[in-house]
Amino acid sequence: MKQSEGTHHHQVRPDEPELHGITRPPDAPRIAWRKQMRRRVLDEAWAAAAENGWDRVRVADLAKRAEVSRPSIYAEFGDRAGIGQALVRREADRFLSGLSGVLRRHRTSTGLALQAGVGYALAEADRNPFIKAVLRAARGGTDALLPFLTSRPEPVLTGAWDLVSAWLGDILPQIPEDRRAEAADLVVRLSISHMMLPSTDPDTAPPRVARAACAALGISPPTTPRVSVNAEQAPSL
């Protein structure tokens, strides 16, 4: 049916999360199947990458594991790189949701919140099988998913920077914007650096990063004892 002029319909991606409090009509059978297929392929890609690394993931294997045809996978994702990008985007959404929750819980102290946020990021790198597999392979110079996690504009690097920068703007509006941006950049880049090259005592990293960010902001650093990086738990999804 032709869309009437002047009317805009939001097109929902098959993996787009539901909005709380909004009830949508049931999907048409084709859309419902597409969502289910997409979810199965990404679930199997996640498991396969966690088990053997992304370099060993093949579309033919994913088709067999997810019980869908290869043409259906190519039609949905474009190519293998498209699967990887979609997978990283989904993991990034989950990661950023958890990070946002950590910052909200500690918002009464900027320094402690940043320290807890870094701790959450490092803990995810240690306990999430998919992230662990990507980082382990990247340290050996083999994994093709790492650029999606770090150097490419989307989704993790920019998403984390946007989140931290917006959070700082909300709680510290009196601090100049350029200093907030510098602090956000420090937090994100140093966190990724510690994820890639963990220190011998990982519990020292969150307070060190938080102190650097607080110095950039011109505020007092956190003064409470350091907390284990495993203290911040990811939300259930």
Coordinates of C-alpha atoms in Angstrom, one line a residue:
M1 CA 0.0 0.0 0.0
K2 CA 1.3 3.4 -0.9
Q3 CA 2.2 5.6 2.0
S4 CA 0.2 8.8 2.1
E5 CA 2.2 12.0 1.7
G6 CA 3.3 13.8 4.8
T7 CA 3.0 10.6 6.9
H8 CA 6.2 9.1 8.4
H9 CA 6.3 5.6 9.8
H10 CA 9.1 4.5 12.0
Q11 CA 10.8 1.5 10.6
V12 CA 11.7 -0.9 13.4
R13 CA 14.8 -3.0 13.0
P14 CA 14.2 -6.7 13.7
D15 CA 16.5 -6.6 16.6
E16 CA 15.3 -3.2 17.9
P17 CA 14.3 -3.4 21.7
E18 CA 10.8 -3.0 22.8
L19 CA 9.9 0.3 24.4
H20 CA 8.7 0.0 28.0
G21 CA 5.0 0.9 28.4
I22 CA 4.2 0.8 24.7
T23 CA 2.2 -2.1 23.3
R24 CA 2.8 -2.8 19.7
P25 CA 0.4 -4.8 17.5
P26 CA 1.5 -8.3 16.7
D27 CA 4.0 -8.6 13.9
A28 CA 3.0 -9.9 10.5
P29 CA 4.1 -13.5 10.1
R30 CA 7.0 -12.6 7.7
I31 CA 8.3 -9.9 10.1
A32 CA 8.0 -12.2 13.1
W33 CA 9.9 -15.0 11.2
R34 CA 12.6 -12.5 10.2
K35 CA 13.1 -11.3 13.8
Q36 CA 13.3 -14.9 15.1
M37 CA 15.7 -15.8 12.3
R38 CA 17.9 -12.8 13.0
R39 CA 18.0 -13.5 16.7
R40 CA 18.9 -17.2 16.1
V41 CA 21.7 -16.3 13.8
L42 CA 23.2 -13.8 16.1
D43 CA 22.9 -16.1 19.1
E44 CA 24.7 -18.8 17.2
A45 CA 27.3 -16.4 16.0
W46 CA 27.9 -15.2 19.6
A47 CA 28.3 -18.8 20.8
A48 CA 30.6 -19.8 17.9
A49 CA 32.8 -16.7 18.3
A50 CA 33.0 -17.3 22.1
E51 CA 34.0 -20.9 21.5
N52 CA 36.4 -20.7 18.6
G53 CA 37.0 -17.0 17.8
W54 CA 35.3 -15.0 15.0
D55 CA 38.0 -15.9 12.5
R56 CA 36.6 -19.5 12.5
V57 CA 33.0 -18.6 12.1
R58 CA 31.6 -19.4 8.7
V59 CA 28.2 -18.5 7.2
A60 CA 27.6 -22.1 6.2
D61 CA 28.2 -23.2 9.8
L62 CA 25.8 -20.5 11.2
A63 CA 23.1 -21.6 8.7
K64 CA 23.4 -25.1 10.0
R65 CA 23.4 -24.2 13.6
A66 CA 20.5 -21.7 13.3
E67 CA 18.6 -24.0 10.9
V68 CA 18.1 -21.3 8.3
S69 CA 19.3 -21.1 4.7
R70 CA 22.5 -19.3 3.7
P71 CA 20.5 -17.1 1.2
S72 CA 18.3 -16.0 4.1
I73 CA 21.3 -15.0 6.1
Y74 CA 22.9 -13.1 3.2
A75 CA 19.6 -11.3 2.5
E76 CA 19.4 -10.2 6.2
F77 CA 23.0 -9.3 6.9
G78 CA 24.6 -8.7 3.5
D79 CA 27.7 -10.7 4.2
R80 CA 29.8 -12.2 7.0
A81 CA 31.1 -8.8 8.0
G82 CA 27.5 -7.6 8.3
I83 CA 26.8 -10.5 10.8
G84 CA 29.9 -9.4 12.8
Q85 CA 28.8 -5.8 12.8
A86 CA 25.3 -6.7 13.9
L87 CA 26.6 -9.0 16.6
V88 CA 28.9 -6.3 18.0
R89 CA 26.1 -3.7 17.8
R90 CA 23.9 -6.0 19.9
E91 CA 26.7 -6.6 22.5
A92 CA 27.4 -2.9 22.6
D93 CA 23.8 -2.1 23.3
R94 CA 23.9 -4.6 26.2
F95 CA 27.2 -3.2 27.5
L96 CA 26.1 0.4 27.3
S97 CA 22.9 -0.4 29.1
G98 CA 24.8 -1.9 31.9
L99 CA 27.3 1.0 32.1
S100 CA 24.4 3.4 32.2
G101 CA 22.9 1.6 35.2
V102 CA 26.3 1.7 37.0
L103 CA 26.7 5.4 36.5
R104 CA 23.1 6.1 37.7
R105 CA 23.6 4.0 40.8
H106 CA 26.7 6.1 41.8
R107 CA 25.6 9.5 40.6
T108 CA 26.0 11.1 44.1
S109 CA 29.8 11.0 43.6
T110 CA 31.3 11.7 40.2
G111 CA 34.7 10.1 41.0
L112 CA 33.2 7.0 42.5
A113 CA 30.8 6.7 39.6
L114 CA 33.6 6.9 37.0
Q115 CA 35.6 4.4 39.1
A116 CA 32.6 2.0 39.2
G117 CA 32.0 2.5 35.5
V118 CA 35.6 1.5 34.6
G119 CA 35.4 -1.4 37.0
Y120 CA 32.2 -2.6 35.2
A121 CA 33.9 -2.4 31.8
L122 CA 36.9 -4.4 32.9
A123 CA 34.8 -7.0 34.6
E124 CA 32.8 -7.5 31.4
A125 CA 36.0 -8.0 29.5
D126 CA 36.8 -10.7 32.1
R127 CA 33.5 -12.5 32.4
N128 CA 31.7 -12.1 29.1
P129 CA 32.8 -15.1 26.9
F130 CA 32.3 -13.3 23.7
I131 CA 34.3 -10.2 24.7
K132 CA 37.0 -12.4 26.2
A133 CA 37.3 -14.4 22.9
V134 CA 37.5 -11.2 20.8
L135 CA 40.2 -9.7 23.1
R136 CA 42.2 -12.9 23.4
A137 CA 42.3 -13.3 19.7
A138 CA 43.1 -9.6 19.1
R139 CA 46.1 -9.8 21.4
G140 CA 47.4 -12.4 19.0
G141 CA 46.6 -10.1 16.1
T142 CA 44.0 -12.4 14.4
D143 CA 40.5 -11.3 15.3
A144 CA 38.5 -9.3 12.7
L145 CA 35.9 -8.1 15.1
L146 CA 38.2 -5.8 17.2
P147 CA 37.8 -2.8 14.8
F148 CA 34.1 -2.8 15.5
L149 CA 34.8 -2.7 19.2
T150 CA 37.4 0.0 19.1
S151 CA 38.6 2.0 16.2
R152 CA 35.5 2.3 14.0
P153 CA 33.1 5.1 14.8
E154 CA 30.3 2.8 15.8
P155 CA 29.1 1.3 18.0
V156 CA 31.3 0.9 21.1
L157 CA 33.8 3.8 21.1
T158 CA 31.4 6.5 20.1
G159 CA 28.5 5.0 22.1
A160 CA 30.5 4.9 25.3
W161 CA 31.9 8.4 24.7
D162 CA 28.4 9.8 24.1
L163 CA 27.1 8.0 27.2
V164 CA 29.8 9.2 29.6
S165 CA 29.9 12.7 28.1
A166 CA 26.1 13.1 28.4
W167 CA 26.2 11.8 31.9
L168 CA 28.9 14.3 32.9
G169 CA 26.9 17.1 31.3
D170 CA 23.9 16.1 33.4
I171 CA 25.6 16.0 36.7
L172 CA 28.3 18.6 36.2
P173 CA 26.8 21.3 34.0
Q174 CA 29.0 23.9 35.6
I175 CA 32.1 22.3 34.2
P176 CA 33.2 23.6 30.7
E177 CA 32.1 21.3 27.9
D178 CA 35.6 20.9 26.6
R179 CA 36.8 19.6 30.0
R180 CA 33.9 17.2 30.2
A181 CA 34.7 15.9 26.7
E182 CA 38.3 15.4 27.6
A183 CA 37.4 13.5 30.7
A184 CA 35.0 11.3 28.8
D185 CA 37.7 10.6 26.2
L186 CA 40.2 9.6 28.9
V187 CA 37.7 7.2 30.6
V188 CA 36.8 5.5 27.4
R189 CA 40.2 5.2 25.8
L190 CA 42.0 4.2 29.0
S191 CA 39.3 1.6 29.8
I192 CA 39.8 0.0 26.3
S193 CA 43.6 0.1 26.8
H194 CA 43.2 -1.8 30.1
M195 CA 40.8 -4.3 28.5
M196 CA 43.4 -5.0 25.8
L197 CA 46.4 -5.0 28.1
P198 CA 45.3 -5.9 31.6
S199 CA 47.7 -4.9 34.4
T200 CA 49.0 -7.4 36.9
D201 CA 46.7 -6.0 39.5
P202 CA 43.5 -5.1 37.6
D203 CA 41.8 -3.6 40.7
T204 CA 44.2 -0.6 40.5
A205 CA 43.0 0.4 37.1
P206 CA 39.5 1.9 37.9
P207 CA 40.8 4.3 40.6
R208 CA 43.7 5.4 38.4
V209 CA 41.5 6.1 35.4
A210 CA 39.0 7.9 37.7
R211 CA 41.7 10.1 39.1
A212 CA 42.9 11.0 35.6
A213 CA 39.3 11.9 34.6
C214 CA 38.7 13.9 37.8
A215 CA 41.9 15.9 37.2
A216 CA 40.7 16.7 33.7
L217 CA 37.4 17.9 35.2
G218 CA 39.1 19.8 38.0
I219 CA 37.2 18.0 40.8
S220 CA 38.3 15.9 43.8
P221 CA 39.2 12.3 43.0
P222 CA 37.4 9.4 44.8
T223 CA 38.8 8.9 48.3
T224 CA 37.2 5.6 49.3
P225 CA 39.1 2.3 49.2
R226 CA 39.3 0.7 45.7
V227 CA 36.7 -1.9 44.8
S228 CA 37.3 -5.1 42.9
V229 CA 36.5 -4.9 39.2
N230 CA 34.1 -7.8 39.7
A231 CA 32.0 -5.8 42.2
E232 CA 29.8 -4.3 39.5
Q233 CA 27.6 -6.9 37.9
A234 CA 26.0 -6.7 34.5
P235 CA 22.2 -6.5 34.5
S236 CA 20.1 -9.5 33.5
L237 CA 19.0 -9.3 29.9

